[in-house]
Coordinates of C-alpha atoms in Angstrom, one line a residue:
Chain A
A72 CA 102.2 -102.9 -62.7
Q73 CA 103.9 -103.0 -59.4
T74 CA 102.5 -101.1 -56.5
V75 CA 103.9 -100.2 -53.1
T76 CA 101.7 -99.3 -50.2
Q77 CA 102.7 -97.7 -46.9
S78 CA 99.6 -97.7 -44.7
Q79 CA 101.0 -95.5 -42.0
P80 CA 101.3 -91.8 -43.0
E81 CA 102.7 -90.9 -39.7
M82 CA 104.4 -92.6 -36.8
S83 CA 106.1 -91.5 -33.6
V84 CA 108.5 -93.1 -31.3
Q85 CA 110.2 -92.2 -28.0
E86 CA 113.9 -91.8 -28.2
A87 CA 115.7 -95.1 -27.5
E88 CA 112.6 -97.1 -28.2
T89 CA 111.8 -99.4 -31.1
V90 CA 109.5 -98.6 -34.0
T91 CA 108.3 -100.6 -37.0
L92 CA 107.2 -99.1 -40.3
S93 CA 105.0 -101.2 -42.6
C94 CA 105.1 -101.7 -46.3
T95 CA 103.3 -104.1 -48.6
Y96 CA 103.8 -104.5 -52.4
D97 CA 102.2 -106.2 -55.3
T98 CA 104.1 -108.0 -58.0
S99 CA 103.8 -111.1 -60.1
E100 CA 107.6 -111.4 -60.4
S101 CA 109.7 -113.8 -58.3
D102 CA 113.1 -112.0 -58.5
Y103 CA 113.3 -108.4 -57.3
Y104 CA 114.8 -106.0 -54.7
L105 CA 113.2 -104.1 -51.9
F106 CA 114.6 -100.9 -50.4
W107 CA 114.0 -98.5 -47.6
Y108 CA 115.0 -94.9 -48.1
K109 CA 115.2 -92.1 -45.6
Q110 CA 114.5 -88.4 -46.6
P111 CA 115.3 -86.0 -43.7
P112 CA 113.9 -82.5 -43.8
S113 CA 117.0 -81.4 -45.7
R114 CA 115.4 -83.6 -48.4
Q115 CA 118.3 -85.6 -49.8
M116 CA 117.1 -89.2 -50.0
I117 CA 119.5 -91.8 -48.7
L118 CA 119.4 -95.6 -48.9
V119 CA 118.9 -97.2 -45.5
I120 CA 118.7 -100.9 -46.3
R121 CA 118.0 -103.3 -49.1
Q122 CA 116.7 -106.8 -49.4
E123 CA 117.1 -109.3 -52.3
A124 CA 114.0 -111.3 -52.8
Y125 CA 115.8 -114.6 -53.3
K126 CA 117.4 -114.3 -49.9
Q127 CA 115.4 -115.7 -47.0
Q128 CA 117.6 -114.0 -44.4
N129 CA 116.4 -110.6 -43.3
A130 CA 118.8 -107.7 -44.0
T131 CA 120.3 -105.8 -41.1
E132 CA 122.3 -102.6 -41.0
N133 CA 123.2 -101.6 -37.5
R134 CA 120.0 -100.4 -35.8
F135 CA 117.9 -101.0 -38.9
S136 CA 116.5 -104.4 -39.8
V137 CA 113.7 -105.7 -42.0
N138 CA 111.1 -108.3 -41.7
F139 CA 110.7 -109.7 -45.2
Q140 CA 107.7 -112.0 -45.8
K141 CA 107.8 -112.9 -49.5
A142 CA 104.5 -114.9 -49.5
A143 CA 102.6 -112.1 -47.8
K144 CA 104.4 -109.5 -49.9
S145 CA 105.3 -107.6 -46.8
F146 CA 108.5 -105.7 -46.1
S147 CA 108.6 -103.8 -42.7
L148 CA 111.4 -101.7 -41.3
K149 CA 112.4 -101.9 -37.6
I150 CA 114.4 -99.1 -36.1
S151 CA 115.9 -100.0 -32.7
D152 CA 117.2 -97.6 -30.1
S153 CA 115.6 -94.7 -32.0
Q154 CA 117.6 -91.5 -32.2
L155 CA 116.6 -87.9 -32.8
G156 CA 118.4 -88.1 -36.1
D157 CA 116.1 -90.8 -37.3
A158 CA 113.3 -88.3 -37.7
A159 CA 112.5 -88.2 -41.4
M160 CA 110.2 -89.4 -44.1
Y161 CA 110.8 -93.1 -44.9
F162 CA 110.0 -94.6 -48.3
C163 CA 109.6 -98.2 -49.2
A164 CA 110.6 -99.0 -52.8
Y165 CA 110.4 -102.0 -55.1
R166 CA 112.5 -102.8 -58.1
S167 CA 112.4 -105.7 -60.5
A168 CA 115.7 -107.7 -60.9
H169 CA 115.8 -106.8 -64.6
L170 CA 118.9 -104.8 -65.1
T171 CA 117.4 -101.5 -66.2
S172 CA 114.2 -101.6 -64.1
K173 CA 113.0 -98.5 -62.4
S174 CA 112.1 -98.3 -58.7
T175 CA 108.5 -97.8 -57.6
F176 CA 108.0 -95.9 -54.3
G177 CA 105.3 -95.8 -51.7
D178 CA 103.9 -92.6 -50.4
G179 CA 106.1 -92.6 -47.3
T180 CA 105.8 -92.6 -43.5
T181 CA 106.8 -89.5 -41.6
L182 CA 108.6 -90.6 -38.4
T183 CA 108.8 -88.3 -35.4
V184 CA 111.2 -89.1 -32.6
K185 CA 110.3 -87.6 -29.2
P186 CA 113.0 -86.8 -26.8
Chain B
E138 CA 132.8 -91.2 -55.1
T139 CA 131.5 -87.8 -56.0
G140 CA 127.8 -88.4 -55.3
V141 CA 125.0 -86.9 -57.3
T142 CA 124.7 -83.1 -57.7
Q143 CA 121.7 -81.2 -59.1
S144 CA 121.3 -77.6 -60.2
P145 CA 119.8 -75.3 -59.6
T146 CA 118.6 -75.8 -56.1
H147 CA 115.5 -73.6 -56.5
L148 CA 113.8 -72.2 -59.5
I149 CA 110.7 -70.0 -60.1
K150 CA 109.2 -70.0 -63.6
T151 CA 106.1 -68.6 -65.1
R152 CA 103.3 -70.8 -66.6
G153 CA 104.1 -71.5 -70.3
Q154 CA 107.8 -71.2 -70.0
Q155 CA 110.4 -73.9 -70.5
V156 CA 112.9 -75.1 -67.9
T157 CA 116.1 -77.3 -67.9
L158 CA 117.2 -79.1 -64.8
R159 CA 120.7 -80.6 -64.6
C160 CA 122.2 -83.5 -62.9
S161 CA 125.7 -84.9 -62.5
S162 CA 125.6 -88.6 -61.7
Q163 CA 128.0 -90.5 -59.6
S164 CA 131.0 -91.7 -61.5
G165 CA 130.5 -95.2 -62.7
H166 CA 126.7 -95.1 -62.6
N167 CA 125.5 -95.8 -66.1
T168 CA 121.8 -95.4 -65.3
V169 CA 120.0 -92.2 -64.3
S170 CA 116.4 -91.7 -63.4
W171 CA 114.3 -88.6 -62.8
Y172 CA 111.5 -88.5 -60.4
Q173 CA 108.9 -85.8 -59.5
Q174 CA 108.0 -85.5 -55.8
A175 CA 105.0 -83.5 -54.8
L176 CA 104.9 -82.2 -51.2
G177 CA 104.2 -85.0 -48.7
Q178 CA 104.1 -87.7 -51.4
G179 CA 106.4 -90.4 -52.8
P180 CA 108.6 -89.9 -55.8
Q181 CA 106.9 -90.5 -59.2
F182 CA 109.0 -92.0 -62.0
I183 CA 109.4 -89.7 -65.0
F184 CA 111.9 -91.5 -67.1
Q185 CA 115.2 -93.4 -67.1
Y186 CA 118.3 -93.2 -69.3
Y187 CA 120.8 -96.0 -69.9
R188 CA 123.8 -95.5 -72.1
E189 CA 122.4 -92.2 -73.3
E190 CA 119.1 -93.6 -74.5
E191 CA 115.7 -93.4 -72.8
N192 CA 114.7 -96.9 -71.7
G193 CA 111.7 -96.3 -69.5
R194 CA 109.0 -93.7 -69.0
G195 CA 106.3 -93.1 -66.5
N196 CA 103.0 -91.5 -66.9
F197 CA 104.2 -88.1 -68.0
P198 CA 103.4 -86.2 -71.2
P199 CA 105.9 -85.7 -74.0
R200 CA 106.6 -82.1 -72.9
F201 CA 108.8 -83.8 -70.3
S202 CA 112.0 -84.8 -72.1
G203 CA 115.6 -85.6 -71.2
L204 CA 119.1 -86.3 -72.2
Q205 CA 122.0 -88.3 -70.8
F206 CA 125.6 -87.4 -71.8
P207 CA 128.7 -89.6 -71.9
N208 CA 130.2 -87.7 -68.9
Y209 CA 127.6 -89.0 -66.5
S210 CA 125.6 -85.8 -66.6
S211 CA 121.9 -85.6 -67.6
E212 CA 119.1 -83.0 -68.2
L213 CA 115.4 -82.9 -67.6
N214 CA 113.5 -80.5 -69.9
V215 CA 110.0 -79.4 -69.3
N216 CA 108.2 -77.4 -71.9
A217 CA 105.0 -75.3 -71.6
L218 CA 105.1 -75.3 -67.8
E219 CA 101.9 -75.8 -65.9
L220 CA 101.1 -74.9 -62.3
D221 CA 100.9 -78.6 -61.4
D222 CA 104.5 -79.0 -62.5
S223 CA 105.5 -77.3 -59.2
A224 CA 107.4 -80.0 -57.3
L225 CA 110.7 -81.3 -56.2
Y226 CA 112.6 -83.0 -59.0
L227 CA 115.0 -85.7 -58.0
C228 CA 117.8 -87.2 -60.0
A229 CA 118.9 -90.7 -59.0
S230 CA 121.7 -92.8 -60.4
R231 CA 122.9 -96.3 -60.0
A232 CA 125.1 -98.9 -61.7
V233 CA 122.9 -101.3 -63.7
E234 CA 124.9 -104.3 -62.6
G235 CA 124.0 -105.7 -59.3
G236 CA 121.2 -104.8 -57.0
A237 CA 122.4 -101.5 -55.7
G238 CA 119.9 -98.9 -54.7
Y239 CA 119.9 -95.3 -56.0
T240 CA 122.2 -92.5 -55.1
F241 CA 120.0 -89.4 -55.0
G242 CA 120.8 -85.8 -55.6
S243 CA 119.4 -83.1 -53.3
G244 CA 116.8 -82.1 -55.8
T245 CA 115.6 -79.0 -57.6
R246 CA 112.5 -77.3 -56.1
L247 CA 110.5 -75.9 -59.1
T248 CA 107.8 -73.4 -58.5
V249 CA 105.5 -72.4 -61.4
V250 CA 103.5 -69.2 -61.0

């Protein structure tokens, strides 16, 4: 079974600085997707960024980028120029490339942004 | 796009009762998944429906059941409620095709007393 591990329960960053959230996963498959989701205190989970395992290029979405290391099964999220609105719980998730696969989530990292 | 809507927002039930949670998936999303999220933890997969049939289940007992309807709506039913069922229940939908992530609803906060 696939597992997702987020080893940092809590992280904090100064506004306008950069922070990196860590995620590792375990799988025997070669084709899959990885995601970072954000859950603000209002609780609706939203997709931040996704990575396809067959792509070597790291995904980027504005201030959010990932460092995908397939061999190491590592998938970290970098948030640049942190803003107060980035404060939330961040979840890393894995999904097999099979069409109807479910997603497996880590336990999350709570990010605090200090003004 | 209409997004994913869940009802009710909050619910308080007594141990032993039954509850039905509802979800309206985003138009065009043919897969819906339900997750249970305890406070401070990641979502745990309950089950998934595709084309109105269950096609995946997590480590939850049979008293957790569901339905998916042709109009993109779905239900999560829980019988014989236990105190440990208190959690946030999330509905998430996506199109099967492609590698898109989920669109989540805001969740239903269930408290069992």
